[in-house]
PDB file of C-alpha atoms in Angstrom:
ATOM      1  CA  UNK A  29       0.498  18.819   7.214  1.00  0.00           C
ATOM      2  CA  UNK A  30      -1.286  18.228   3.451  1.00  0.00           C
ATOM      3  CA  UNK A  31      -0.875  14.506   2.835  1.00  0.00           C
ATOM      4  CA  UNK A  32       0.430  12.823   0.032  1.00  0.00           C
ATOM      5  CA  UNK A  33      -1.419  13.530  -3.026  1.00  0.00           C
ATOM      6  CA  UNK A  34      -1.869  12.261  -7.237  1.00  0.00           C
ATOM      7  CA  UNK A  35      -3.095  13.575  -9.933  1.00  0.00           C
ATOM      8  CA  UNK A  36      -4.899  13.188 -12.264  1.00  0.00           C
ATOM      9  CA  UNK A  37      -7.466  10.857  -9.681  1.00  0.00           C
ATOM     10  CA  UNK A  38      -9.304   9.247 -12.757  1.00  0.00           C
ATOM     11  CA  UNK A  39      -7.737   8.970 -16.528  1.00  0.00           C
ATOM     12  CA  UNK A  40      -8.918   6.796 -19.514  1.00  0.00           C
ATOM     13  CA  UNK A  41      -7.017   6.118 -22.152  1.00  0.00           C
ATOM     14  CA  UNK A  42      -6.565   3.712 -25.104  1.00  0.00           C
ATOM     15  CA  UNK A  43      -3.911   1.092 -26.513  1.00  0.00           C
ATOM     16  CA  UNK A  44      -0.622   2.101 -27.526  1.00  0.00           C
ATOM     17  CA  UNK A  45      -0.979   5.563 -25.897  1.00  0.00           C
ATOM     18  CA  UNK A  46       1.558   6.621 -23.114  1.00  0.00           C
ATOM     19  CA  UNK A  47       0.565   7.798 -19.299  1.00  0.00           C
ATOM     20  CA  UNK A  48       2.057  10.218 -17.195  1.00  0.00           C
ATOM     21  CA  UNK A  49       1.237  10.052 -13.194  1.00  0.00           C
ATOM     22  CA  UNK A  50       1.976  12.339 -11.149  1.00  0.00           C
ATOM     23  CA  UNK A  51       2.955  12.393  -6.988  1.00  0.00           C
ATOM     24  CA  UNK A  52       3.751  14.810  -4.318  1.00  0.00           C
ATOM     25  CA  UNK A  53       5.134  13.387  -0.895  1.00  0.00           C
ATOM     26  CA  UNK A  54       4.383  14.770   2.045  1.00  0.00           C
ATOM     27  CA  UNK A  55       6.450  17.800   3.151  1.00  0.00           C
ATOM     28  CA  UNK A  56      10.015  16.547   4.259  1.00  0.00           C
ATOM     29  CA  UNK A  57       9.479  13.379   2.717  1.00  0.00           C
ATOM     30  CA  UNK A  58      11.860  12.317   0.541  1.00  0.00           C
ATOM     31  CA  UNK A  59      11.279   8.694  -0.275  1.00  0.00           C
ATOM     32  CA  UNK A  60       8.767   8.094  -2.840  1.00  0.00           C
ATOM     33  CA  UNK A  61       7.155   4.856  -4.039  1.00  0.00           C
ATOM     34  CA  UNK A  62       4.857   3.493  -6.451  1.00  0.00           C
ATOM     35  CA  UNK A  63       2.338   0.552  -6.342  1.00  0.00           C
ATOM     36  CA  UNK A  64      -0.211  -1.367  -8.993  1.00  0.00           C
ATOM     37  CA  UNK A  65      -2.868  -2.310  -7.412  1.00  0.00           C
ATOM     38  CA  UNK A  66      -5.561  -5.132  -9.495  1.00  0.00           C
ATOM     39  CA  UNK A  67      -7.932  -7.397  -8.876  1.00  0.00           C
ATOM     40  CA  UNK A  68      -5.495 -10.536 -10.281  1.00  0.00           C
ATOM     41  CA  UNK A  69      -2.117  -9.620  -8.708  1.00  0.00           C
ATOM     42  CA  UNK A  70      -3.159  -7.378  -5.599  1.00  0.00           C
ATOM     43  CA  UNK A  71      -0.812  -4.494  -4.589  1.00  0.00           C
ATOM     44  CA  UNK A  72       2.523  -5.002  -6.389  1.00  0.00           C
ATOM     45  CA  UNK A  73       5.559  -2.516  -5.622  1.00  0.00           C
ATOM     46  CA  UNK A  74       6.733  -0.872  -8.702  1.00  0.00           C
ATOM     47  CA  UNK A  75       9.609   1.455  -7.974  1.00  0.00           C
ATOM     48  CA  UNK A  76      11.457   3.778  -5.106  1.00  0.00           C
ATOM     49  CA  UNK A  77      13.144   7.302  -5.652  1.00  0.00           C
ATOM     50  CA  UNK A  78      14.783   8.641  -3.129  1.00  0.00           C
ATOM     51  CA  UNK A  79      16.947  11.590  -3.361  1.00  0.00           C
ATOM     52  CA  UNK A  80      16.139  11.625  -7.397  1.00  0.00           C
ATOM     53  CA  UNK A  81      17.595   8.228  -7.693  1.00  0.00           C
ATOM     54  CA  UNK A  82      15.702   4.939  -8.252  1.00  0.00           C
ATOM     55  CA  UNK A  83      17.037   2.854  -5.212  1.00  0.00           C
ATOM     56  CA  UNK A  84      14.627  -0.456  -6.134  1.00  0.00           C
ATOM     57  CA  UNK A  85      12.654  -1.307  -8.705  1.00  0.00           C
ATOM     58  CA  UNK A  86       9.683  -4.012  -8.565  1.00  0.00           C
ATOM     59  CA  UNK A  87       9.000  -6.608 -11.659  1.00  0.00           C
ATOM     60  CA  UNK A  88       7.623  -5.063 -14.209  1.00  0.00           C
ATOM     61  CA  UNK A  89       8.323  -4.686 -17.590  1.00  0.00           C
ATOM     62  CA  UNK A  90      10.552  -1.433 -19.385  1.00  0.00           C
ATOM     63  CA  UNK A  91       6.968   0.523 -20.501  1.00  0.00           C
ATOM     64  CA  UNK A  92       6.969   1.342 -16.945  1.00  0.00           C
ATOM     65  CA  UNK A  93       9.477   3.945 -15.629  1.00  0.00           C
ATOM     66  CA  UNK A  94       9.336   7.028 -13.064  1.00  0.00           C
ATOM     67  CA  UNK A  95      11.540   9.870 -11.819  1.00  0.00           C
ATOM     68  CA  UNK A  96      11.838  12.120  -8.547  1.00  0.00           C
ATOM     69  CA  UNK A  97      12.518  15.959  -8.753  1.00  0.00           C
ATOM     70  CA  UNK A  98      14.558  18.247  -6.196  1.00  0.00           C
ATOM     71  CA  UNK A  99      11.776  18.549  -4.556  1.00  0.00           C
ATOM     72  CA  UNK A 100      10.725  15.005  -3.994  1.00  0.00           C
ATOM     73  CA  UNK A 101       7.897  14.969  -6.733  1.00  0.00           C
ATOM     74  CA  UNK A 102       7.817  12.323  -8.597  1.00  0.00           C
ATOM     75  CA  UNK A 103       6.137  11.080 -11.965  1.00  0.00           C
ATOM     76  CA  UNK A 104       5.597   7.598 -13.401  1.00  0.00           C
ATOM     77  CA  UNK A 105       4.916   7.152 -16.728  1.00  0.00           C
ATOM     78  CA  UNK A 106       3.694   4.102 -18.718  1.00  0.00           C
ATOM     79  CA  UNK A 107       4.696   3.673 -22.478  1.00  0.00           C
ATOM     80  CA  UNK A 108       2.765   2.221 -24.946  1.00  0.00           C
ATOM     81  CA  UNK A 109      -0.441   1.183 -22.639  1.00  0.00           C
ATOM     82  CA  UNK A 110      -1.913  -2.348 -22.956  1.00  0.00           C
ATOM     83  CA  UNK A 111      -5.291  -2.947 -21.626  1.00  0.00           C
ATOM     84  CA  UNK A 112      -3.769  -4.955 -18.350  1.00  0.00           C
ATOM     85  CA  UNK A 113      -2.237  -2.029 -17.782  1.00  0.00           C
ATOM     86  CA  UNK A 114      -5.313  -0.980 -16.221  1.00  0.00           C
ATOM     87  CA  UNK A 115      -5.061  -0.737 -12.151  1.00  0.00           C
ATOM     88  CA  UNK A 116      -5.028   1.893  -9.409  1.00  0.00           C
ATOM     89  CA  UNK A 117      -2.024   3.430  -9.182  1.00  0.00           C
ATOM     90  CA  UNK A 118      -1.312   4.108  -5.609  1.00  0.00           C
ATOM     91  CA  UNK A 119       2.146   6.592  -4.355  1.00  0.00           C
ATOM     92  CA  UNK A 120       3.305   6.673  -1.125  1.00  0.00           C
ATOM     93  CA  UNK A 121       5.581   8.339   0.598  1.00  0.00           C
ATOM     94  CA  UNK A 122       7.925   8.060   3.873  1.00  0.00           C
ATOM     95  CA  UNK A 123      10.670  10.226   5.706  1.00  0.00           C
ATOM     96  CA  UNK A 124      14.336   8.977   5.115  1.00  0.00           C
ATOM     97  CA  UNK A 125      13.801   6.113   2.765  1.00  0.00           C
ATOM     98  CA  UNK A 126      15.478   3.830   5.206  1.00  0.00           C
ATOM     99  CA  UNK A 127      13.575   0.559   6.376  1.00  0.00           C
ATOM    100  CA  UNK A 128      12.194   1.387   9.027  1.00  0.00           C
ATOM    101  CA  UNK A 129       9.928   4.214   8.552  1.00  0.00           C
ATOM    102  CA  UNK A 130       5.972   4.585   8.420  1.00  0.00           C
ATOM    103  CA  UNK A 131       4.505   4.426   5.020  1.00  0.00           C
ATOM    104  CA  UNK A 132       1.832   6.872   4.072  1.00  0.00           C
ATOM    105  CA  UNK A 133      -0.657   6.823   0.771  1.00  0.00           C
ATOM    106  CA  UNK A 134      -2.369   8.953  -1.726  1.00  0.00           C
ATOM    107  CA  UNK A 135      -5.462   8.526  -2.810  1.00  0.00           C
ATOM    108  CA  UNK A 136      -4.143   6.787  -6.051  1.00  0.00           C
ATOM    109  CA  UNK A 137      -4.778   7.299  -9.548  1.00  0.00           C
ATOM    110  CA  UNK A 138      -7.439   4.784 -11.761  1.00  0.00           C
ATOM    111  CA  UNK A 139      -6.672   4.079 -14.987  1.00  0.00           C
ATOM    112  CA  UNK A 140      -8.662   2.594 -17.742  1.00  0.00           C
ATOM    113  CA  UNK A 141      -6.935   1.298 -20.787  1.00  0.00           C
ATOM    114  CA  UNK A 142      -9.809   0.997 -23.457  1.00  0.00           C
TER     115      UNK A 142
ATOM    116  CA  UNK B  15      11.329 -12.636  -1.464  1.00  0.00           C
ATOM    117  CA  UNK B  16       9.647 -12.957   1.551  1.00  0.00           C
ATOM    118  CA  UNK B  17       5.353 -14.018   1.599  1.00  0.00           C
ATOM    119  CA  UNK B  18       2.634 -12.580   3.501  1.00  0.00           C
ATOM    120  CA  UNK B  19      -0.745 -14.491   4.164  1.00  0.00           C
ATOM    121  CA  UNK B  20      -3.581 -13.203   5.705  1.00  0.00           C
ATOM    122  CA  UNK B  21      -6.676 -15.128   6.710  1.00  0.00           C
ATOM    123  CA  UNK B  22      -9.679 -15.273   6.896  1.00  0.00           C
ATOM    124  CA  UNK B  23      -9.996 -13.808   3.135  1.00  0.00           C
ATOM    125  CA  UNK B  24     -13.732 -12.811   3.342  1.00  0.00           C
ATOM    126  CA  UNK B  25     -15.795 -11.650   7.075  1.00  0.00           C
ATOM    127  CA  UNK B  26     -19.107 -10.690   7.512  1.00  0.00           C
ATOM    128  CA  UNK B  27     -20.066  -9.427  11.316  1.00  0.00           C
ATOM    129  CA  UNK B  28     -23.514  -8.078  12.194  1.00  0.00           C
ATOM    130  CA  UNK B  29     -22.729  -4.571  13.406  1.00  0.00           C
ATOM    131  CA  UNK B  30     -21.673  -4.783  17.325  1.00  0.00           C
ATOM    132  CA  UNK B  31     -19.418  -7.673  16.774  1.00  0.00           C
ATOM    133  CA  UNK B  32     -15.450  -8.343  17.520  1.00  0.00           C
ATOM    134  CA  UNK B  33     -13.111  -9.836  14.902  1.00  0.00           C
ATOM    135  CA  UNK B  34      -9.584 -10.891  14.929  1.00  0.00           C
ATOM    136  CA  UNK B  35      -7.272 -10.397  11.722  1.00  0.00           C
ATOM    137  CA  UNK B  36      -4.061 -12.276  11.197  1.00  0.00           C
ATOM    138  CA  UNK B  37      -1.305 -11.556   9.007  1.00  0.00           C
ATOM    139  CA  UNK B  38       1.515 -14.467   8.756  1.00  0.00           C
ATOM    140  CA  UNK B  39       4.697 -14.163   7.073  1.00  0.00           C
ATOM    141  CA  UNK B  40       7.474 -16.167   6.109  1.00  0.00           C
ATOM    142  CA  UNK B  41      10.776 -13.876   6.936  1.00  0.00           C
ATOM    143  CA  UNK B  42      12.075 -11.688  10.076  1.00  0.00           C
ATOM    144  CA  UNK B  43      10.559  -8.065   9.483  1.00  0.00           C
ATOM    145  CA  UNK B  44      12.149  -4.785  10.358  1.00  0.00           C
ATOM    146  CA  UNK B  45       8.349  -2.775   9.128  1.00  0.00           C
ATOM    147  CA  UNK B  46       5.018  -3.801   9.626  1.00  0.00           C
ATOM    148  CA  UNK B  47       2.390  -1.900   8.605  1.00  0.00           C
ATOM    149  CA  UNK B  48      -1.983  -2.480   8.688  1.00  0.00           C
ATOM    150  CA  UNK B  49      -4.245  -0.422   6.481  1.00  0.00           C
ATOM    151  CA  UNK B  50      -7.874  -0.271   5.766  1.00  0.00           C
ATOM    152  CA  UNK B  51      -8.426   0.660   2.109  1.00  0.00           C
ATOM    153  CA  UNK B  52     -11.769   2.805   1.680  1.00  0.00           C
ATOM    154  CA  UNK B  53     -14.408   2.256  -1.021  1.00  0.00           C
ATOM    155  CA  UNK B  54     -12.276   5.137  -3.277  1.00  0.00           C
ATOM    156  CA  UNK B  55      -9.668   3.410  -2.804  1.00  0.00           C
ATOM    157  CA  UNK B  56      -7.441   5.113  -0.803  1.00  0.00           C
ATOM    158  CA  UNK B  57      -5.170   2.968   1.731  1.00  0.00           C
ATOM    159  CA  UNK B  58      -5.422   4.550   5.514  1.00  0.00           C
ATOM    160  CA  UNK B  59      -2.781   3.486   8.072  1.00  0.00           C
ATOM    161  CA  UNK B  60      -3.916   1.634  11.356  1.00  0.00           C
ATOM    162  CA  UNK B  61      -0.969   0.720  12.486  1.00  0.00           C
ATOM    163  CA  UNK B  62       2.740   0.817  12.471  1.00  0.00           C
ATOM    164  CA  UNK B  63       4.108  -2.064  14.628  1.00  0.00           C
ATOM    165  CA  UNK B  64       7.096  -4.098  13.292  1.00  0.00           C
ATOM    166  CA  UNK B  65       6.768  -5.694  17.086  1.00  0.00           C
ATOM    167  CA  UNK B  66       4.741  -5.177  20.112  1.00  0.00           C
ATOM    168  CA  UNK B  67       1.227  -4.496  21.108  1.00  0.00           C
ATOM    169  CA  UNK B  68      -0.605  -0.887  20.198  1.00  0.00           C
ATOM    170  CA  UNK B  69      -4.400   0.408  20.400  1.00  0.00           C
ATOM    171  CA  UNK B  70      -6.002   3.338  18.772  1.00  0.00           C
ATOM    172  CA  UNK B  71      -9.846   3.334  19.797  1.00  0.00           C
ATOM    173  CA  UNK B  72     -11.777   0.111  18.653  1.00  0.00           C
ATOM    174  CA  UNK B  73      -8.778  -0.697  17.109  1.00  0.00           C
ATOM    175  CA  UNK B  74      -5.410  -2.840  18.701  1.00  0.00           C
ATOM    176  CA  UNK B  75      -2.602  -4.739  16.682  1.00  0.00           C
ATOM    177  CA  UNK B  76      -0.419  -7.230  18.073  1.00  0.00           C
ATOM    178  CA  UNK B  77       2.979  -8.333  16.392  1.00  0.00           C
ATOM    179  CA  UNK B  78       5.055 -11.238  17.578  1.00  0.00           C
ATOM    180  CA  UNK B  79       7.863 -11.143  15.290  1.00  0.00           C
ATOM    181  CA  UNK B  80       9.914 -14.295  16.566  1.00  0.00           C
ATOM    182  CA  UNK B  81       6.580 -15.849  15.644  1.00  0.00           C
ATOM    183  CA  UNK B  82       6.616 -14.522  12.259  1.00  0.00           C
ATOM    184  CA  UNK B  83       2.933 -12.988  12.947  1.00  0.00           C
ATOM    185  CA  UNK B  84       0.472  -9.946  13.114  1.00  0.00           C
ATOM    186  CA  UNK B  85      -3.403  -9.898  14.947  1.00  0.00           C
ATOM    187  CA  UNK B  86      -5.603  -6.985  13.932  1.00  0.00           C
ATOM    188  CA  UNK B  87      -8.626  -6.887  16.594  1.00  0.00           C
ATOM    189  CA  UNK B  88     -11.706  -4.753  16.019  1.00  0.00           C
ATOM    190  CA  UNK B  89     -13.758  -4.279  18.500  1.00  0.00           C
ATOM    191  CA  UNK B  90     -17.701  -2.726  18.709  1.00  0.00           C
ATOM    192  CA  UNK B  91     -17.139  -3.174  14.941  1.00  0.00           C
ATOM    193  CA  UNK B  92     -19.628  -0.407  12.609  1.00  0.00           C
ATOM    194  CA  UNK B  93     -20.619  -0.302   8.978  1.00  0.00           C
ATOM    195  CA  UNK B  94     -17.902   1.937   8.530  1.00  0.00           C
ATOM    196  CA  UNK B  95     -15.240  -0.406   9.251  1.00  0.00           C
ATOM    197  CA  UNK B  96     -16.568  -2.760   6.164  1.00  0.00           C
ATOM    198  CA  UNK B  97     -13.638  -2.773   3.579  1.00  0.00           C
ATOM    199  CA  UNK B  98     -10.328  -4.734   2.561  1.00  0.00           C
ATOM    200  CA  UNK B  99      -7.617  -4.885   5.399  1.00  0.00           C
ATOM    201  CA  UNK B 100      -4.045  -5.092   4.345  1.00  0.00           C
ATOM    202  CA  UNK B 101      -1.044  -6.236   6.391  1.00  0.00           C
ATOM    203  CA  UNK B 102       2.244  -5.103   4.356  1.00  0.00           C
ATOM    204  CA  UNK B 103       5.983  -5.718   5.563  1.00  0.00           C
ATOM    205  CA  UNK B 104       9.718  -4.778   4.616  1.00  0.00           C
ATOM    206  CA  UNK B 105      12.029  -7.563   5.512  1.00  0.00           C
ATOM    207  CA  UNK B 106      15.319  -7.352   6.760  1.00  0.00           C
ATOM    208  CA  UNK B 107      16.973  -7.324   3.088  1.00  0.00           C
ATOM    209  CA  UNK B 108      14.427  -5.359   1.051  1.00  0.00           C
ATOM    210  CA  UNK B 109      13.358  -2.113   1.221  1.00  0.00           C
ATOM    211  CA  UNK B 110       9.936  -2.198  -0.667  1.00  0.00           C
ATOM    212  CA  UNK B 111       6.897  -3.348   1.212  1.00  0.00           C
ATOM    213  CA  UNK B 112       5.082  -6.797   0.198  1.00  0.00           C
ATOM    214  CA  UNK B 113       1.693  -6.417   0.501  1.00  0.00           C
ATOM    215  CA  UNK B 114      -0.653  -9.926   1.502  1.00  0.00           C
ATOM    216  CA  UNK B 115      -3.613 -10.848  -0.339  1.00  0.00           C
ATOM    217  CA  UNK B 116      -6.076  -8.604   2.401  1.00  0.00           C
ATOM    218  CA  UNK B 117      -9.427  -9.755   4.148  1.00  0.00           C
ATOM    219  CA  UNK B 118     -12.143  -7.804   3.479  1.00  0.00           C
ATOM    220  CA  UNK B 119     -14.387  -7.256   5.841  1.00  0.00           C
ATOM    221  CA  UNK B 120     -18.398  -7.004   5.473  1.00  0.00           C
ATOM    222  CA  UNK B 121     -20.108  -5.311   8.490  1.00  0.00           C
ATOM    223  CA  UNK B 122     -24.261  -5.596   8.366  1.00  0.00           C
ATOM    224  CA  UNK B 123     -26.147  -2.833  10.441  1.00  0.00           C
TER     225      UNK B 123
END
């Protein structure tokens, strides 16, 4: 089974610019999350989609916002970039959504606000 | 919200050498996960083991959860294990997972 994979792996962009990430689970997977990870904060949980819907959402600010398709892909994008806004965006994926099930990772995205 | 400490924060081993990793946390836990992240990046699962004892290879995790804590052990430990370990848990009222702070791990040859 292909694991959970991002794209793009590496993007740079500057101030004020939006950011579109993008996620596919693992096949059958239909919970997807979304972490920042930096050196300041660590790994901070940013949102959940399962089932299309955004079932929790972590502490961040508007500029940040995501969405799941029918077929569990899921995007995050990031409005109006500030330079803290740079981090390793990391998606993960698990079966049912529920609280008990096995997390797994992608390979996450870098980004570099200039 | 629940907290998750893990100690030591830094390790350095001389290739050969056994270390013990220990994640504490402040809540009952339904999900317990440990991961090694890679240089790239990337966050590889160890373990899953919300309670109970498991070993993969050099590897074994232990998690008491009336005690509220975690115990990665490597064993033989190899360059290839250098990196930052992360203990992560769901507790019984969230459904996100709350990463702690990691240890990373420096192994010399």
């Amino acid at each position: 089974k292909a694991g959970v994979t991002q794209t793009p792996r590496y993007l740079i962009k500057t101030r004020g610019q939006q950011v579109t990430l993008s996620c596919s689970p693992i096949s059958g997977h239909r919970s997807v999350s979304w972490y920042q990870q930096t050196p300041g904060q660590g790994l901070q949980f940013l949102f959940e989609y399962f089932s299309e819907t955004q079932r929790n959402k972590g502490n961040f600010p508007g500029r940040f916002s995501g969405r799941q398709f029918s077929n569990s892909r899921s995007e995050m994008n990031v409005s109006t970039l500030e330079l803290g806004d740079s981090a390793l965006y990391l998606c993960a994926s698990r079966l049912q959504g529920v609280r008990g099930n096995e997390q797994f990772f992608g390979p996450g995205t870098r980004l570099t606000v200039l | 919200g629940i907290q998750v400490e893990q100690s030591p924060p830094d390790l350095i081993l001389q290739e050969g050498a056994n270390s013990t990793l220990r994640c504490n946390f402040s809540d009952s836990v339904n999900n317990l996960q440990w991961f090694h992240q890679n240089p790239w990046g990337q966050l590889i699962n160890l373990f899953y083991i919300p309670s109970g004892t498991k070993q993969n290879g050099r590897l074994s995790a232990t998690t008491v959860a009336t005690e509220r804590y975690s115990l990665l052990y490597i064993s033989s430990s190899q360059t290839t294990d250098s990196g930052v370990y992360f203990c992560a848990v769901v507790d019984n009222y969230g459904q996100n997972f709350v990463f702690g702070p990691g240890t990373r791990l420096s192994v010399l040859p």
